[in-house]
CSV table of C-alpha atoms in Angstrom, one decimal:
chain,number,residue,atom,x,y,z
A,1,MET,CA,0.1,0.0,0.1
A,2,ASP,CA,1.6,3.3,-1.0
A,3,ASN,CA,0.4,6.6,1.2
A,4,GLY,CA,2.6,8.7,-0.9
A,5,ARG,CA,0.9,11.8,-2.5
A,6,THR,CA,0.9,12.3,-5.8
A,7,CYS,CA,0.7,15.5,-7.8
A,8,ASP,CA,-1.9,16.5,-10.4
A,9,GLY,CA,0.5,18.7,-11.8
A,10,VAL,CA,0.0,22.2,-10.2
A,11,VAL,CA,0.4,25.7,-12.7
A,12,GLU,CA,1.0,28.8,-11.3
A,13,CYS,CA,0.8,32.5,-12.5
A,14,THR,CA,4.6,33.4,-11.1
A,15,ALA,CA,4.4,37.2,-12.2
A,16,LEU,CA,1.5,39.5,-13.0
A,17,VAL,CA,3.3,42.6,-13.3
A,18,LEU,CA,1.9,46.2,-14.8
A,19,ALA,CA,3.9,48.7,-16.8
A,20,GLU,CA,4.2,51.8,-19.1
A,21,SER,CA,5.7,50.3,-21.9
A,22,CYS,CA,8.6,47.6,-23.3
A,23,ALA,CA,10.8,46.6,-25.2
A,24,GLU,CA,11.6,43.0,-26.7
A,25,LEU,CA,15.7,42.1,-27.6
A,26,ASP,CA,17.0,38.9,-28.6
A,27,GLY,CA,14.0,37.0,-27.2
A,28,ARG,CA,14.3,39.1,-23.7
A,29,ILE,CA,11.3,41.8,-22.9
A,30,THR,CA,12.2,44.6,-21.0
A,31,LEU,CA,9.5,46.4,-18.8
A,32,PHE,CA,9.7,50.3,-18.0
A,33,GLY,CA,8.0,51.9,-16.0
A,34,ILE,CA,6.6,49.3,-13.4
A,35,LEU,CA,3.1,50.3,-12.3
A,36,ASP,CA,1.4,50.2,-8.9
A,37,GLU,CA,-1.3,52.8,-9.9
A,38,LEU,CA,-3.1,53.9,-13.6
A,39,ARG,CA,-2.9,57.7,-14.1
A,40,PRO,CA,-4.4,59.3,-17.3
A,41,ASN,CA,-2.1,59.9,-20.4
A,42,GLY,CA,-2.2,61.6,-23.4
A,43,ALA,CA,-4.2,64.2,-25.1
A,44,ASP,CA,-7.8,61.9,-24.3
A,45,GLY,CA,-6.9,61.3,-20.9
A,46,GLY,CA,-7.0,57.4,-21.3
A,47,TYR,CA,-4.8,55.0,-19.9
A,48,SER,CA,-2.5,53.1,-22.0
A,49,PHE,CA,-0.3,50.3,-20.1
A,50,VAL,CA,1.0,46.8,-20.8
A,51,ILE,CA,0.4,43.5,-18.6
A,52,TYR,CA,3.0,40.7,-18.7
A,53,ALA,CA,2.0,37.5,-17.4
A,54,LYS,CA,4.9,34.9,-16.4
A,55,PHE,CA,3.5,30.9,-15.9
A,56,GLU,CA,4.9,28.0,-14.8
A,57,GLY,CA,4.3,24.6,-14.0
A,58,CYS,CA,6.0,22.0,-11.2
A,59,GLU,CA,7.7,18.8,-12.9
A,60,HIS,CA,4.4,16.9,-13.2
A,61,ALA,CA,2.6,19.6,-15.1
A,62,ASP,CA,1.4,17.8,-18.3
A,63,GLY,CA,2.9,19.4,-21.8
A,64,GLY,CA,0.8,20.3,-24.4
A,65,GLU,CA,-1.2,23.5,-25.3
A,66,ARG,CA,-3.1,25.6,-22.8
A,67,ARG,CA,-5.1,29.2,-23.3
A,68,ALA,CA,-3.9,32.3,-21.6
A,69,ARG,CA,-5.4,35.4,-21.5
A,70,ILE,CA,-5.7,38.5,-19.3
A,71,LEU,CA,-8.9,40.3,-18.0
A,72,ILE,CA,-9.4,43.6,-16.5
A,73,THR,CA,-12.9,44.1,-14.5
A,74,ASP,CA,-14.2,46.9,-12.0
A,75,GLU,CA,-14.8,46.5,-8.8
A,76,GLU,CA,-18.3,44.6,-9.4
A,77,GLY,CA,-16.6,41.9,-11.6
A,78,GLU,CA,-17.6,43.4,-15.2
A,79,VAL,CA,-15.2,42.8,-17.5
A,80,LEU,CA,-14.3,46.2,-19.1
A,81,GLU,CA,-11.1,44.8,-21.4
A,82,GLU,CA,-9.3,41.4,-22.3
A,83,SER,CA,-6.4,40.4,-24.3
A,84,ALA,CA,-6.6,38.2,-27.2
A,85,GLU,CA,-6.4,34.2,-26.5
A,86,TYR,CA,-3.1,33.4,-26.0
A,87,SER,CA,-1.8,29.5,-26.6
A,88,VAL,CA,1.0,28.9,-24.2
A,89,TRP,CA,3.2,25.3,-24.0
A,90,LEU,CA,4.0,24.3,-20.7
A,91,SER,CA,6.0,21.2,-20.2
A,92,GLY,CA,7.2,20.6,-16.4
A,93,GLU,CA,9.3,23.2,-14.6
A,94,GLU,CA,11.2,23.4,-17.5
A,95,SER,CA,9.3,25.6,-20.2
A,96,PRO,CA,7.4,28.5,-18.4
A,97,ALA,CA,5.3,30.4,-20.8
A,98,THR,CA,4.7,34.4,-20.6
A,99,ILE,CA,2.7,36.5,-22.7
A,100,LEU,CA,2.3,40.0,-22.6
A,101,ALA,CA,-0.1,42.0,-23.5
A,102,ALA,CA,-1.3,45.9,-24.5
A,103,PHE,CA,-4.2,47.8,-23.2
A,104,ASP,CA,-6.0,51.2,-24.0
A,105,LEU,CA,-8.5,51.9,-21.5
A,106,PRO,CA,-10.8,54.7,-22.3
A,107,GLY,CA,-10.5,58.2,-20.4
A,108,ASP,CA,-14.1,58.1,-19.1
A,109,LEU,CA,-13.9,56.0,-16.1
A,110,GLU,CA,-14.9,57.1,-13.2
A,111,VAL,CA,-11.9,57.8,-11.0
A,112,GLU,CA,-12.6,58.9,-7.9
A,113,GLU,CA,-11.5,55.9,-5.4
A,114,THR,CA,-12.1,53.5,-8.2
A,115,LEU,CA,-9.8,49.6,-8.5
A,116,LEU,CA,-9.6,47.7,-11.3
A,117,TRP,CA,-8.9,43.8,-11.1
A,118,VAL,CA,-6.5,42.7,-13.3
A,119,GLU,CA,-6.6,38.7,-14.0
A,120,ALA,CA,-4.4,36.0,-15.5
A,121,GLU,CA,-6.2,33.3,-16.7
A,122,LEU,CA,-5.3,29.8,-18.0
A,123,ASP,CA,-8.1,27.4,-19.3
A,124,GLU,CA,-10.5,29.8,-18.3
A,125,GLU,CA,-9.3,29.4,-14.6
A,126,THR,CA,-8.1,33.1,-12.5
A,127,LEU,CA,-4.6,31.9,-11.5
A,128,ALA,CA,-3.4,35.6,-10.5
A,129,GLN,CA,-5.0,38.8,-9.5
A,130,THR,CA,-4.2,41.9,-8.3
A,131,ALA,CA,-6.2,45.7,-7.7
A,132,ILE,CA,-4.9,48.4,-9.3
A,133,PRO,CA,-6.1,52.0,-8.2
A,134,LEU,CA,-7.3,55.0,-10.9
A,135,ARG,CA,-5.8,58.3,-9.7
A,136,GLU,CA,-6.1,61.6,-11.3
A,137,ARG,CA,-3.0,63.8,-12.7
A,138,TYR,CA,-2.2,66.1,-10.6
A,139,ASN,CA,-1.6,69.7,-11.4
A,140,VAL,CA,1.2,71.8,-10.3
């Protein structure tokens, strides 16, 4: 009788980062201006940013294609924006998968004490989420 536990192949989102912009060189991504809040930018007062998500599996994670995407929801859970669906391949702990999505939210969002939720989904299951406040630009 074997009392040992077996792993079902855990997959986690080990990074969910918002940034002002990014660049890619030789297959490596550099994020610029890591964000902890969103402020309007540009003439239209909209919100432009990128989101980077990294998914990693344990040694027992099944290889094969999975579907990943990023959702932005309001405080009530209504989806405001979503990224395209990305095809990612995980093969144990040796091959993490990353996605990068750009967003342009309109400037007509209610700003006062508003939180947006950013969710990283893999196969329609939320693996990570973070809240980011909207702030008005201060005049000096």
